[in-house]
Amino acid sequence: MKVKGKQALIENVSGYLFLLPSLLGFAIFFLFPVLFSLFLSLSKWNLSAGFSDLKFIGIENFKTILSDVWFTDSMKNSLIFTAATVIAGVSISLVLAVILNKMVYFKNPLRVMIFLPYISSAVAVAIVWSIILQPTYGPVNQFLRSLGIQNLPNWLADVQWALPALIGMYIWQNMGYNIVVFMAGLTAINSDLYEAAVIDGAGALSKFFKITVPMVSPTTFFLVIMGIINSFKVFDQVQVLTQGGPGTSTTVLALYIYREAFQFYDMGLASAAAWAMFVIIFIVTVIQWIGQKRWVTYD
Amino acid sequence: MIKKKGTLSKQNILKILATIGLSLIALTMTLPFLWMLSASFKVEVDVFKFPVEWIPRKWNIINNYMEVWSGRYSFPLFYFNSIKVTVLTTIVQVTVSAMGAYAFSKIRFKFRDALFLIYLSMMMIPDQVTIVPKFLVLKWLSLFDTHRGLILLGSFSVYGMFLLKQYMMTIPDSLSESARIDGAGHAKTFLKIILPMTKPALVTLMMLKFVWTWNDFQNPLVFIQSEELYTIQLGMTKFMTEYNSFYSLIMVAAVCSIIPLLIVFLIGQRYILEGMTMGAVKG
């Protein structure tokens, strides 16, 4: 009995010793920040003013952001950005993954080529795109002009085209990841299913919609959830390419938060906006989680 | 027999067509990179020539690369900073994560499962929520605008620990328990038995962390102020705003910033792809 007690003590002590570095980092850089940011979101505080000026104001910050057109516009932009990148990104990737998985030669080199944008840094890629999309002498517009198209968009400097251009670039950059994950999911599908379908006379299209789509749905579910979370947090590309402009046209949530915090030093408002972002991600994820029973097939 | 042969060749034709189609798509995906690479070889006036000269008529490769690396633009310094921050972050992160993962998977201590749940719940919270308090914490610890601060911030990720823990769980407990019965302490069991068996997961985490830290833009942007501490990603945006009439040089910088990632990816393709797809397939 005594030995057992000593043993348990050793286990407890060594457990916490092993965990100590991670626990310290976790407490300082995750747990405390989360709690403190919750507190800040309910306070009025400008960084330049010092702590004596911190005032508890309840949900006032949330009321302020809801009536701030920069916030509501950034919310709208983030929702459009997320919906477009997730829906288009995931469905295009699924089709390409199916083709890449079974129906081509040189599968591996092709996969590496498609994965290249994903592995490259967002900043380098964004810089390249900003030059390629340059309105007057960028290669894209020069190419379109050579086809005789008039009134070309100014892309990133265009109120109407900046967000679509960002969406296109983001889909392009993340497609490789989606395809690689889909391919892993596809190899897990039992090939007997396809053979049985062929015997029943199913064509390529009905095989795709009746077998591939439902059987790969756990992977789709994962990609949709991760895609929503990541698209909602998009920052690098936008900061490098447009800084949210022109006007509010590409101001997304993460950019709004960054600007409130580190350009206007309004830490309370920034924290409130960050929590609003979390709540939306959380709600969407929960809805997906509940909704998955309707369309995700687990065997 | 003949019929079977016929369908086979029809399939082959389909496969060739699909290969051509997909190659075209893959080529379009890599076009921006090819454009970047060829622009970095050109004299400035040729960069925007149309039709695009994919293979430059006038090569300026040595001049361009020499100019960027000569030290006039502090590009070598930014590059060195990035290497330093990335390598150190990766080392600390893997060490901390491995120790934590060992504790969570092989030691039975009080509140283990509750603690793990708290860790996991933090994975859902976006960076934006914690960025302001992190900024304050770094200021208080006088770690703001230092590489040490940046490295520490990057070193604690729940994801890394989770990845290693999941892997260590697959190592049978009987192995570590028999070592313990033979008198080995936890430190020895960890170093001599569990760690060597976790090697594939360690390599995966190392490579992923290298890529992510190298590419990180938001943390240096917020937590670094002095120019001599800039990482390559910050340095490039500075280039972009300050030398925006020297596109060939900016493209040299972009090419150089991607090279380490390509090397890591080509060496560890299998590990990186495995790490990224882990958990995705089984839901």
Coordinates of C-alpha atoms in Angstrom, one line a residue:
Chain A
M1 CA 0.0 0.0 0.0
K2 CA 2.8 2.4 1.0
V3 CA 4.8 1.4 -2.1
K4 CA 1.7 2.2 -4.2
G5 CA 1.3 5.6 -2.6
K6 CA 5.0 6.4 -3.3
Q7 CA 4.6 5.2 -6.9
A8 CA 1.6 7.5 -7.4
L9 CA 3.6 10.4 -6.0
I10 CA 6.4 9.7 -8.4
E11 CA 4.0 9.5 -11.3
N12 CA 2.4 12.8 -10.3
V13 CA 5.7 14.6 -9.8
S14 CA 7.2 13.3 -13.0
G15 CA 4.1 14.0 -15.0
Y16 CA 4.1 17.6 -14.0
L17 CA 7.8 17.9 -14.5
F18 CA 7.6 16.7 -18.0
L19 CA 4.7 19.0 -18.7
L20 CA 6.2 22.0 -17.0
P21 CA 7.7 23.7 -20.0
S22 CA 4.6 23.3 -22.1
L23 CA 2.4 24.2 -19.1
L24 CA 4.3 27.4 -18.5
G25 CA 4.1 28.4 -22.2
F26 CA 0.5 27.4 -22.3
A27 CA -0.4 29.5 -19.3
I28 CA 1.6 32.6 -20.4
F29 CA 0.8 32.6 -24.1
F30 CA -2.7 31.0 -24.3
L31 CA -4.6 30.7 -21.1
F32 CA -3.8 34.2 -19.7
P33 CA -4.2 35.9 -23.0
V34 CA -7.6 34.3 -23.6
L35 CA -8.9 35.4 -20.2
F36 CA -7.3 38.8 -20.3
S37 CA -8.7 39.4 -23.8
L38 CA -12.2 38.5 -22.5
F39 CA -11.8 41.1 -19.8
L40 CA -10.4 43.7 -22.3
S41 CA -13.3 43.2 -24.6
L42 CA -15.6 44.5 -21.8
S43 CA -13.3 47.5 -21.1
K44 CA -12.5 50.8 -22.6
W45 CA -8.7 51.0 -22.9
N46 CA -6.3 52.8 -25.2
L47 CA -2.8 51.4 -25.1
S48 CA -1.2 54.8 -25.2
A49 CA -3.1 55.9 -22.1
G50 CA -1.7 53.4 -19.6
F51 CA -3.6 51.1 -17.2
S52 CA -5.0 53.8 -14.9
D53 CA -7.3 54.7 -17.7
L54 CA -8.8 51.3 -18.1
K55 CA -12.5 51.4 -17.6
F56 CA -15.0 48.5 -17.3
I57 CA -17.9 49.3 -19.7
G58 CA -19.7 46.0 -20.1
I59 CA -20.9 45.2 -23.6
E60 CA -20.4 48.8 -24.8
N61 CA -17.6 47.7 -27.2
F62 CA -19.8 45.2 -28.9
K63 CA -22.5 47.9 -29.5
T64 CA -19.8 50.2 -30.9
I65 CA -18.5 47.7 -33.4
L66 CA -22.0 46.7 -34.6
S67 CA -22.6 50.3 -35.6
D68 CA -19.2 50.7 -37.1
V69 CA -19.4 50.5 -40.9
W70 CA -15.8 49.2 -41.1
F71 CA -16.7 46.3 -38.8
T72 CA -20.0 45.4 -40.5
D73 CA -18.3 45.7 -43.9
S74 CA -15.4 43.5 -42.8
M75 CA -17.8 41.0 -41.4
K76 CA -19.6 40.9 -44.8
N77 CA -16.3 40.6 -46.7
S78 CA -15.2 37.8 -44.4
L79 CA -18.4 35.9 -44.9
I80 CA -18.3 36.3 -48.7
F81 CA -14.6 35.4 -48.7
T82 CA -15.2 32.3 -46.6
A83 CA -18.2 31.1 -48.5
A84 CA -16.5 31.5 -51.9
T85 CA -13.2 30.0 -51.0
V86 CA -14.7 27.0 -49.1
I87 CA -17.4 26.1 -51.6
A88 CA -15.4 26.6 -54.8
G89 CA -12.1 25.5 -53.3
V90 CA -13.4 22.2 -51.9
S91 CA -15.5 21.2 -54.9
I92 CA -12.9 22.0 -57.5
S93 CA -10.3 20.1 -55.4
L94 CA -12.5 17.1 -55.1
V95 CA -13.0 16.8 -58.9
L96 CA -9.3 17.3 -59.5
A97 CA -8.3 14.8 -56.8
V98 CA -10.6 12.1 -58.3
I99 CA -9.0 12.6 -61.7
L100 CA -5.5 12.8 -60.3
N101 CA -6.0 9.7 -58.1
K102 CA -6.9 7.1 -60.7
M103 CA -7.0 8.5 -64.1
V104 CA -3.6 10.0 -65.0
Y105 CA 0.0 9.1 -65.7
F106 CA 2.8 11.0 -63.7
K107 CA 0.6 11.2 -60.7
N108 CA 3.4 12.2 -58.3
P109 CA 5.1 15.0 -60.2
L110 CA 1.7 16.5 -61.0
R111 CA 0.8 16.4 -57.3
V112 CA 4.0 18.2 -56.3
M113 CA 3.3 20.9 -58.9
I114 CA -0.2 21.5 -57.6
F115 CA 1.1 21.5 -54.0
L116 CA 3.8 24.1 -54.7
P117 CA 1.7 27.2 -54.1
Y118 CA 0.6 25.9 -50.7
I119 CA 4.1 25.3 -49.4
S120 CA 5.3 28.7 -50.6
S121 CA 5.1 31.7 -48.3
A122 CA 1.9 33.7 -48.5
V123 CA 4.0 36.9 -48.6
A124 CA 6.2 35.9 -51.6
V125 CA 3.2 34.5 -53.4
A126 CA 1.1 37.7 -52.7
I127 CA 3.9 39.9 -54.0
V128 CA 4.2 37.9 -57.2
W129 CA 0.4 38.2 -57.7
S130 CA 0.4 41.9 -57.1
I131 CA 2.9 42.3 -59.9
I132 CA 1.1 39.9 -62.2
L133 CA -2.2 41.7 -61.7
Q134 CA -0.7 45.2 -62.1
P135 CA -3.4 47.0 -64.1
T136 CA -1.4 48.6 -66.9
Y137 CA 1.7 46.5 -67.5
G138 CA 1.0 43.3 -65.5
P139 CA 1.1 40.2 -67.7
V140 CA -2.6 39.3 -67.0
N141 CA -4.0 42.5 -68.3
Q142 CA -1.5 42.6 -71.2
F143 CA -2.6 39.2 -72.2
L144 CA -6.3 40.1 -72.0
R145 CA -5.6 43.3 -73.9
S146 CA -3.9 41.3 -76.6
L147 CA -7.1 39.3 -77.0
G148 CA -8.9 42.6 -77.7
I149 CA -10.8 42.9 -74.5
Q150 CA -11.6 46.5 -73.6
N151 CA -12.3 48.1 -70.2
L152 CA -10.0 45.8 -68.2
P153 CA -10.5 45.6 -64.5
N154 CA -7.9 47.2 -62.2
W155 CA -7.9 44.1 -60.1
L156 CA -6.5 44.8 -56.7
A157 CA -7.0 48.6 -57.1
D158 CA -10.6 48.1 -58.2
V159 CA -13.5 48.3 -55.7
Q160 CA -15.4 45.6 -57.6
W161 CA -12.6 43.3 -58.5
A162 CA -10.2 43.4 -55.5
L163 CA -12.2 40.9 -53.4
P164 CA -12.8 38.4 -56.2
A165 CA -9.1 38.6 -57.1
L166 CA -8.1 37.8 -53.5
I167 CA -10.6 34.9 -53.5
G168 CA -9.1 33.5 -56.7
M169 CA -5.6 33.8 -55.4
Y170 CA -6.5 32.2 -52.1
I171 CA -8.3 29.2 -53.8
W172 CA -5.3 28.8 -56.1
Q173 CA -2.9 28.8 -53.1
N174 CA -4.8 26.3 -51.0
M175 CA -6.0 23.9 -53.7
G176 CA -2.9 21.8 -53.3
Y177 CA -3.6 21.1 -49.7
N178 CA -7.3 20.2 -50.4
I179 CA -6.3 17.9 -53.2
V180 CA -3.7 16.1 -51.2
V181 CA -6.1 15.5 -48.3
F182 CA -8.8 14.4 -50.7
M183 CA -6.4 11.9 -52.4
A184 CA -5.6 10.4 -49.0
G185 CA -9.4 10.1 -48.4
L186 CA -10.0 8.6 -51.8
T187 CA -7.5 5.8 -51.3
A188 CA -9.5 4.7 -48.3
I189 CA -12.6 3.9 -50.3
N190 CA -13.1 0.2 -50.8
S191 CA -12.7 -0.5 -54.5
D192 CA -15.3 -3.3 -54.4
L193 CA -18.0 -0.6 -54.3
Y194 CA -16.9 0.7 -57.7
E195 CA -16.7 -2.9 -59.2
A196 CA -20.2 -3.6 -57.9
A197 CA -21.4 -0.3 -59.4
V198 CA -19.9 -1.2 -62.8
I199 CA -21.6 -4.5 -62.8
D200 CA -24.9 -2.7 -62.1
G201 CA -24.1 -0.6 -65.2
A202 CA -23.2 2.7 -63.5
G203 CA -21.5 5.3 -65.6
A204 CA -18.6 7.6 -64.5
L205 CA -20.9 10.4 -63.4
S206 CA -23.2 8.3 -61.3
K207 CA -20.2 6.5 -59.7
F208 CA -18.8 9.9 -58.8
F209 CA -22.1 11.2 -57.2
K210 CA -23.4 7.9 -55.8
I211 CA -20.1 6.4 -54.4
T212 CA -17.2 8.9 -54.3
V213 CA -19.1 11.9 -52.9
P214 CA -20.8 10.1 -50.1
M215 CA -17.8 7.8 -49.3
V216 CA -15.3 10.7 -49.1
S217 CA -17.7 12.9 -47.1
P218 CA -15.7 12.6 -43.8
T219 CA -12.8 14.1 -45.6
T220 CA -15.0 16.7 -47.1
F221 CA -16.3 17.5 -43.7
F222 CA -12.8 18.0 -42.3
L223 CA -11.8 20.2 -45.2
V224 CA -14.9 22.3 -44.9
I225 CA -14.5 22.9 -41.2
M226 CA -10.8 23.7 -41.4
G227 CA -11.4 25.8 -44.5
I228 CA -14.0 27.9 -42.7
I229 CA -11.8 28.4 -39.8
N230 CA -8.8 29.4 -41.9
S231 CA -10.6 31.5 -44.4
F232 CA -12.2 33.5 -41.5
K233 CA -8.7 34.2 -40.1
V234 CA -7.2 35.2 -43.5
F235 CA -4.7 38.1 -42.9
D236 CA -1.3 37.8 -44.6
Q237 CA -2.5 37.9 -48.2
V238 CA -4.9 40.8 -47.6
Q239 CA -2.4 42.8 -45.6
V240 CA 0.3 42.5 -48.3
L241 CA -1.9 42.9 -51.3
T242 CA -4.6 45.5 -50.5
Q243 CA -4.4 46.5 -46.8
G244 CA -8.1 46.3 -46.9
G245 CA -8.7 48.7 -49.7
P246 CA -9.8 50.2 -52.0
G247 CA -12.3 51.7 -49.5
T248 CA -13.6 48.9 -47.3
S249 CA -13.8 46.5 -50.2
T250 CA -11.3 43.9 -48.9
T251 CA -11.2 44.7 -45.2
V252 CA -11.7 41.3 -43.6
L253 CA -12.2 40.7 -39.9
A254 CA -8.6 39.9 -39.0
L255 CA -7.5 43.1 -40.7
Y256 CA -10.0 45.1 -38.8
I257 CA -8.8 43.6 -35.5
Y258 CA -5.2 44.3 -36.4
R259 CA -5.9 47.8 -37.4
E260 CA -7.9 48.7 -34.3
A261 CA -5.3 47.1 -32.0
F262 CA -2.0 48.2 -33.6
Q263 CA -2.8 51.3 -35.5
F264 CA -5.5 52.9 -33.3
Y265 CA -4.4 51.2 -30.1
D266 CA -8.0 50.6 -29.1
M267 CA -7.3 47.3 -27.3
G268 CA -10.9 47.0 -25.9
L269 CA -12.5 47.4 -29.3
A270 CA -10.0 45.0 -31.0
S271 CA -10.6 42.4 -28.4
A272 CA -14.4 42.7 -28.7
A273 CA -14.1 42.2 -32.5
A274 CA -11.8 39.2 -32.0
W275 CA -14.4 37.6 -29.7
A276 CA -17.1 38.3 -32.2
M277 CA -15.0 36.5 -34.7
F278 CA -14.6 33.5 -32.4
V279 CA -18.3 33.4 -31.7
I280 CA -19.0 33.2 -35.4
I281 CA -16.4 30.5 -36.1
F282 CA -17.8 28.6 -33.1
I283 CA -21.4 28.8 -34.2
V284 CA -20.6 27.8 -37.8
T285 CA -18.5 24.8 -36.5
V286 CA -21.3 23.7 -34.2
I287 CA -23.9 23.9 -36.9
Q288 CA -21.6 21.9 -39.2
W289 CA -21.1 19.4 -36.4
I290 CA -24.8 18.9 -35.9
G291 CA -25.5 19.0 -39.6
Q292 CA -23.0 16.4 -40.4
K293 CA -25.4 13.6 -39.7
R294 CA -27.4 14.6 -42.8
W295 CA -24.5 14.3 -45.3
V296 CA -21.5 12.7 -43.8
T297 CA -21.2 8.9 -44.1
Y298 CA -19.2 7.0 -41.6
D299 CA -18.9 3.3 -42.1
Chain B
M1 CA -10.6 -11.3 -75.7
I2 CA -10.6 -8.8 -78.5
K3 CA -13.4 -6.8 -76.8
K4 CA -11.3 -6.7 -73.6
K5 CA -8.3 -5.3 -75.5
G6 CA -10.6 -2.7 -77.1
T7 CA -11.9 -1.3 -73.8
L8 CA -8.4 -1.3 -72.4
S9 CA -7.1 1.0 -75.2
K10 CA -10.2 3.2 -74.8
Q11 CA -9.3 3.5 -71.2
N12 CA -5.7 4.4 -72.1
I13 CA -6.8 7.1 -74.4
L14 CA -9.0 8.5 -71.6
K15 CA -6.1 8.4 -69.3
I16 CA -3.8 10.2 -71.7
L17 CA -6.5 12.9 -72.2
A18 CA -6.9 13.3 -68.5
T19 CA -3.2 13.5 -68.0
I20 CA -3.0 16.3 -70.6
G21 CA -5.8 18.2 -69.1
L22 CA -4.4 17.9 -65.6
S23 CA -1.0 18.8 -66.8
L24 CA -2.4 22.0 -68.2
I25 CA -4.0 22.8 -64.9
A26 CA -0.8 22.0 -63.0
L27 CA 1.1 24.2 -65.4
T28 CA -1.3 27.1 -64.8
M29 CA -0.8 26.6 -61.1
T30 CA 2.9 26.9 -61.5
L31 CA 2.8 29.8 -64.0
P32 CA 3.2 32.5 -61.4
F33 CA 6.3 30.7 -60.1
L34 CA 7.8 30.4 -63.6
W35 CA 7.0 34.1 -64.2
M36 CA 8.7 35.0 -60.9
L37 CA 11.8 32.8 -61.7
S38 CA 12.2 34.2 -65.2
A39 CA 11.7 37.8 -64.0
S40 CA 14.4 37.3 -61.5
F41 CA 16.8 36.5 -64.4
K42 CA 16.0 39.5 -66.5
V43 CA 17.2 43.1 -66.9
E44 CA 14.6 45.4 -65.4
V45 CA 13.3 46.8 -68.7
D46 CA 12.4 43.3 -69.9
V47 CA 10.3 42.3 -66.9
F48 CA 7.0 43.5 -68.3
K49 CA 7.7 42.9 -72.0
F50 CA 4.7 41.4 -73.7
P51 CA 4.4 38.7 -75.0
V52 CA 6.2 37.4 -71.9
E53 CA 9.7 36.2 -72.5
W54 CA 9.6 33.0 -70.5
I55 CA 13.2 32.4 -71.4
P56 CA 14.9 35.8 -71.1
R57 CA 16.5 37.1 -74.3
K58 CA 19.0 39.0 -72.2
W59 CA 20.3 37.3 -69.1
N60 CA 21.1 39.3 -66.0
I61 CA 21.0 36.5 -63.5
I62 CA 24.4 37.0 -61.8
N63 CA 24.0 40.8 -61.6
N64 CA 20.5 40.6 -60.0
Y65 CA 21.4 37.9 -57.5
M66 CA 24.7 39.6 -56.6
E67 CA 22.9 42.9 -56.1
V68 CA 20.3 41.5 -53.7
W69 CA 22.9 39.5 -51.8
S70 CA 25.6 42.3 -51.8
G71 CA 24.4 43.7 -48.5
R72 CA 23.2 47.0 -49.9
Y73 CA 19.6 46.1 -49.0
S74 CA 20.1 44.2 -45.7
F75 CA 18.6 41.3 -47.4
P76 CA 21.3 38.8 -46.2
L77 CA 20.5 40.0 -42.6
F78 CA 16.8 39.4 -43.0
Y79 CA 17.6 36.0 -44.4
F80 CA 19.9 35.2 -41.5
N81 CA 17.3 36.4 -39.0
S82 CA 14.7 34.1 -40.5
I83 CA 17.1 31.1 -40.4
K84 CA 17.9 31.8 -36.7
V85 CA 14.3 32.3 -35.6
T86 CA 13.0 29.3 -37.6
V87 CA 15.7 26.8 -36.5
L88 CA 15.5 27.8 -32.8
T89 CA 11.7 27.9 -32.8
T90 CA 11.6 24.4 -34.4
I91 CA 14.0 23.0 -31.9
V92 CA 12.3 24.4 -28.8
Q93 CA 8.8 23.5 -30.1
V94 CA 9.7 19.9 -30.8
T95 CA 11.4 19.5 -27.4
V96 CA 8.6 21.0 -25.5
S97 CA 5.9 19.2 -27.4
A98 CA 7.7 15.8 -27.1
M99 CA 8.0 16.2 -23.3
G100 CA 4.4 17.2 -23.0
A101 CA 3.2 14.4 -25.3
Y102 CA 5.1 11.9 -23.2
A103 CA 3.5 13.1 -20.0
F104 CA 0.0 13.0 -21.6
S105 CA 0.4 9.6 -23.1
K106 CA 2.7 7.6 -20.8
I107 CA 2.4 9.0 -17.3
R108 CA -0.7 8.7 -15.1
F109 CA -0.9 11.9 -13.1
K110 CA -3.7 13.8 -11.5
F111 CA -6.0 15.9 -13.7
R112 CA -4.3 14.6 -16.8
D113 CA -7.4 14.2 -18.9
A114 CA -9.0 17.5 -17.7
L115 CA -5.8 19.4 -18.5
F116 CA -5.6 17.8 -21.9
L117 CA -9.2 18.9 -22.6
I118 CA -8.3 22.5 -21.7
Y119 CA -5.4 22.3 -24.1
L120 CA -7.6 21.0 -26.9
S121 CA -10.2 23.6 -26.3
M122 CA -7.6 26.3 -26.9
M123 CA -7.1 25.0 -30.5
M124 CA -10.4 26.4 -31.5
I125 CA -9.6 30.0 -30.4
P126 CA -8.2 32.1 -33.3
D127 CA -4.9 33.9 -32.9
Q128 CA -6.7 37.2 -33.2
V129 CA -8.2 36.7 -29.8
T130 CA -4.9 36.4 -28.0
I131 CA -2.8 38.7 -30.1
V132 CA -3.4 41.9 -28.0
P133 CA -2.7 40.2 -24.6
K134 CA 0.4 38.5 -26.1
F135 CA 1.6 41.9 -27.2
L136 CA 1.2 43.1 -23.6
V137 CA 2.8 40.0 -22.0
L138 CA 5.8 40.4 -24.3
K139 CA 6.1 44.1 -23.3
W140 CA 5.9 43.2 -19.6
L141 CA 8.6 40.5 -19.9
S142 CA 10.7 43.0 -22.0
L143 CA 10.6 40.4 -24.8
F144 CA 8.8 42.7 -27.3
D145 CA 10.9 43.5 -30.3
T146 CA 13.4 40.7 -29.6
H147 CA 14.0 37.4 -31.4
R148 CA 13.7 35.6 -28.1
G149 CA 10.1 36.8 -27.7
L150 CA 9.3 35.7 -31.3
I151 CA 10.9 32.3 -30.7
L152 CA 9.1 31.7 -27.4
L153 CA 5.7 32.7 -28.9
G154 CA 6.2 30.2 -31.7
S155 CA 7.4 27.4 -29.5
F156 CA 4.2 26.5 -27.7
S157 CA 1.6 25.1 -30.0
V158 CA -1.1 22.8 -28.9
Y159 CA -1.1 21.3 -32.4
G160 CA 2.4 20.0 -32.1
M161 CA 1.8 18.3 -28.8
F162 CA -1.4 16.8 -30.0
L163 CA 0.3 15.4 -33.1
L164 CA 3.1 13.7 -31.0
K165 CA 0.7 12.5 -28.4
Q166 CA -1.5 10.8 -30.9
Y167 CA 1.6 9.0 -32.3
M168 CA 2.9 8.0 -28.8
M169 CA -0.5 6.5 -28.0
T170 CA 0.1 4.0 -30.7
I171 CA 3.3 2.7 -29.0
P172 CA 2.1 -0.1 -26.7
D173 CA 2.3 0.8 -23.0
S174 CA 3.8 -2.6 -22.2
L175 CA 7.1 -1.3 -23.7
S176 CA 7.5 1.7 -21.5
E177 CA 6.1 -0.2 -18.5
S178 CA 8.6 -3.1 -18.8
A179 CA 11.4 -0.5 -19.0
R180 CA 10.1 1.0 -15.8
I181 CA 9.9 -2.4 -14.1
D182 CA 13.6 -2.9 -15.1
G183 CA 14.3 0.2 -13.1
A184 CA 14.5 2.9 -15.7
G185 CA 13.1 6.3 -14.6
H186 CA 10.8 8.3 -16.8
A187 CA 13.6 10.4 -18.2
K188 CA 15.4 7.3 -19.4
T189 CA 12.3 5.6 -20.7
F190 CA 11.5 8.8 -22.6
L191 CA 14.9 9.3 -24.1
K192 CA 15.9 5.7 -24.8
I193 CA 12.6 4.0 -25.7
I194 CA 9.8 6.3 -26.6
L195 CA 11.6 9.1 -28.4
P196 CA 13.5 6.8 -30.9
M197 CA 10.1 5.2 -31.7
T198 CA 8.4 8.5 -32.3
K199 CA 11.0 9.5 -34.9
P200 CA 8.6 9.7 -37.9
A201 CA 6.2 12.0 -36.0
L202 CA 9.1 14.1 -34.8
V203 CA 10.4 14.6 -38.3
T204 CA 6.9 15.4 -39.5
L205 CA 6.5 18.1 -36.8
M206 CA 9.9 19.5 -37.4
M207 CA 9.3 20.0 -41.1
L208 CA 5.8 21.4 -40.6
K209 CA 7.0 23.8 -38.0
F210 CA 9.9 24.8 -40.2
V211 CA 7.6 25.7 -43.0
W212 CA 5.1 27.5 -40.8
T213 CA 7.7 29.6 -38.9
W214 CA 9.5 30.5 -42.1
N215 CA 6.3 31.6 -43.6
D216 CA 4.9 33.4 -40.6
F217 CA 4.1 37.0 -41.3
Q218 CA 1.6 38.1 -38.7
N219 CA 3.8 37.5 -35.6
P220 CA 6.9 39.3 -36.8
L221 CA 4.7 42.1 -38.1
V222 CA 3.1 42.6 -34.6
F223 CA 6.0 41.7 -32.3
I224 CA 9.0 43.0 -34.1
Q225 CA 9.7 46.7 -34.7
S226 CA 13.4 47.3 -35.3
E227 CA 14.4 46.8 -38.9
E228 CA 17.6 44.9 -38.0
L229 CA 15.4 42.2 -36.5
Y230 CA 13.1 41.8 -39.5
T231 CA 12.5 38.3 -40.8
I232 CA 12.5 37.6 -44.5
Q233 CA 8.7 38.0 -44.8
L234 CA 8.8 41.4 -43.3
G235 CA 11.8 42.3 -45.2
M236 CA 10.1 41.4 -48.5
T237 CA 7.1 43.7 -47.8
K238 CA 9.6 46.5 -47.0
F239 CA 11.3 45.8 -50.3
M240 CA 8.0 45.9 -52.1
T241 CA 7.1 49.3 -50.8
E242 CA 10.6 50.9 -51.0
Y243 CA 12.0 49.5 -54.2
N244 CA 8.9 49.0 -56.2
S245 CA 10.6 50.1 -59.4
F246 CA 13.0 47.2 -59.2
Y247 CA 10.8 44.2 -59.9
S248 CA 13.5 41.9 -61.0
L249 CA 15.3 42.4 -57.7
I250 CA 12.0 41.8 -55.7
M251 CA 11.6 38.6 -57.6
V252 CA 15.1 37.5 -56.7
A253 CA 14.1 38.0 -53.1
A254 CA 10.9 36.1 -53.5
V255 CA 12.8 33.2 -55.2
C256 CA 15.4 33.1 -52.5
S257 CA 12.7 33.1 -49.8
I258 CA 11.0 30.1 -51.3
I259 CA 14.2 28.0 -51.8
P260 CA 14.6 26.7 -48.2
L261 CA 10.9 25.6 -48.3
L262 CA 11.4 23.7 -51.5
I263 CA 14.4 22.0 -50.1
V264 CA 12.6 21.0 -47.0
F265 CA 9.6 19.9 -49.0
L266 CA 11.6 17.8 -51.5
I267 CA 13.5 16.1 -48.7
G268 CA 10.5 15.4 -46.5
Q269 CA 7.6 15.2 -48.9
R270 CA 6.3 12.0 -47.4
Y271 CA 6.5 13.3 -43.8
I272 CA 4.9 16.6 -44.6
L273 CA 2.0 15.2 -46.6
E274 CA 1.4 12.6 -43.9
G275 CA 1.4 15.2 -41.2
M276 CA -0.9 17.4 -43.0
T277 CA -3.4 14.7 -43.9
M278 CA -3.3 13.0 -40.5
G279 CA -6.7 12.9 -38.8
A280 CA -8.4 14.1 -41.9
V281 CA -9.2 10.8 -43.3
K282 CA -10.5 8.9 -40.3
G283 CA -12.5 12.0 -39.2

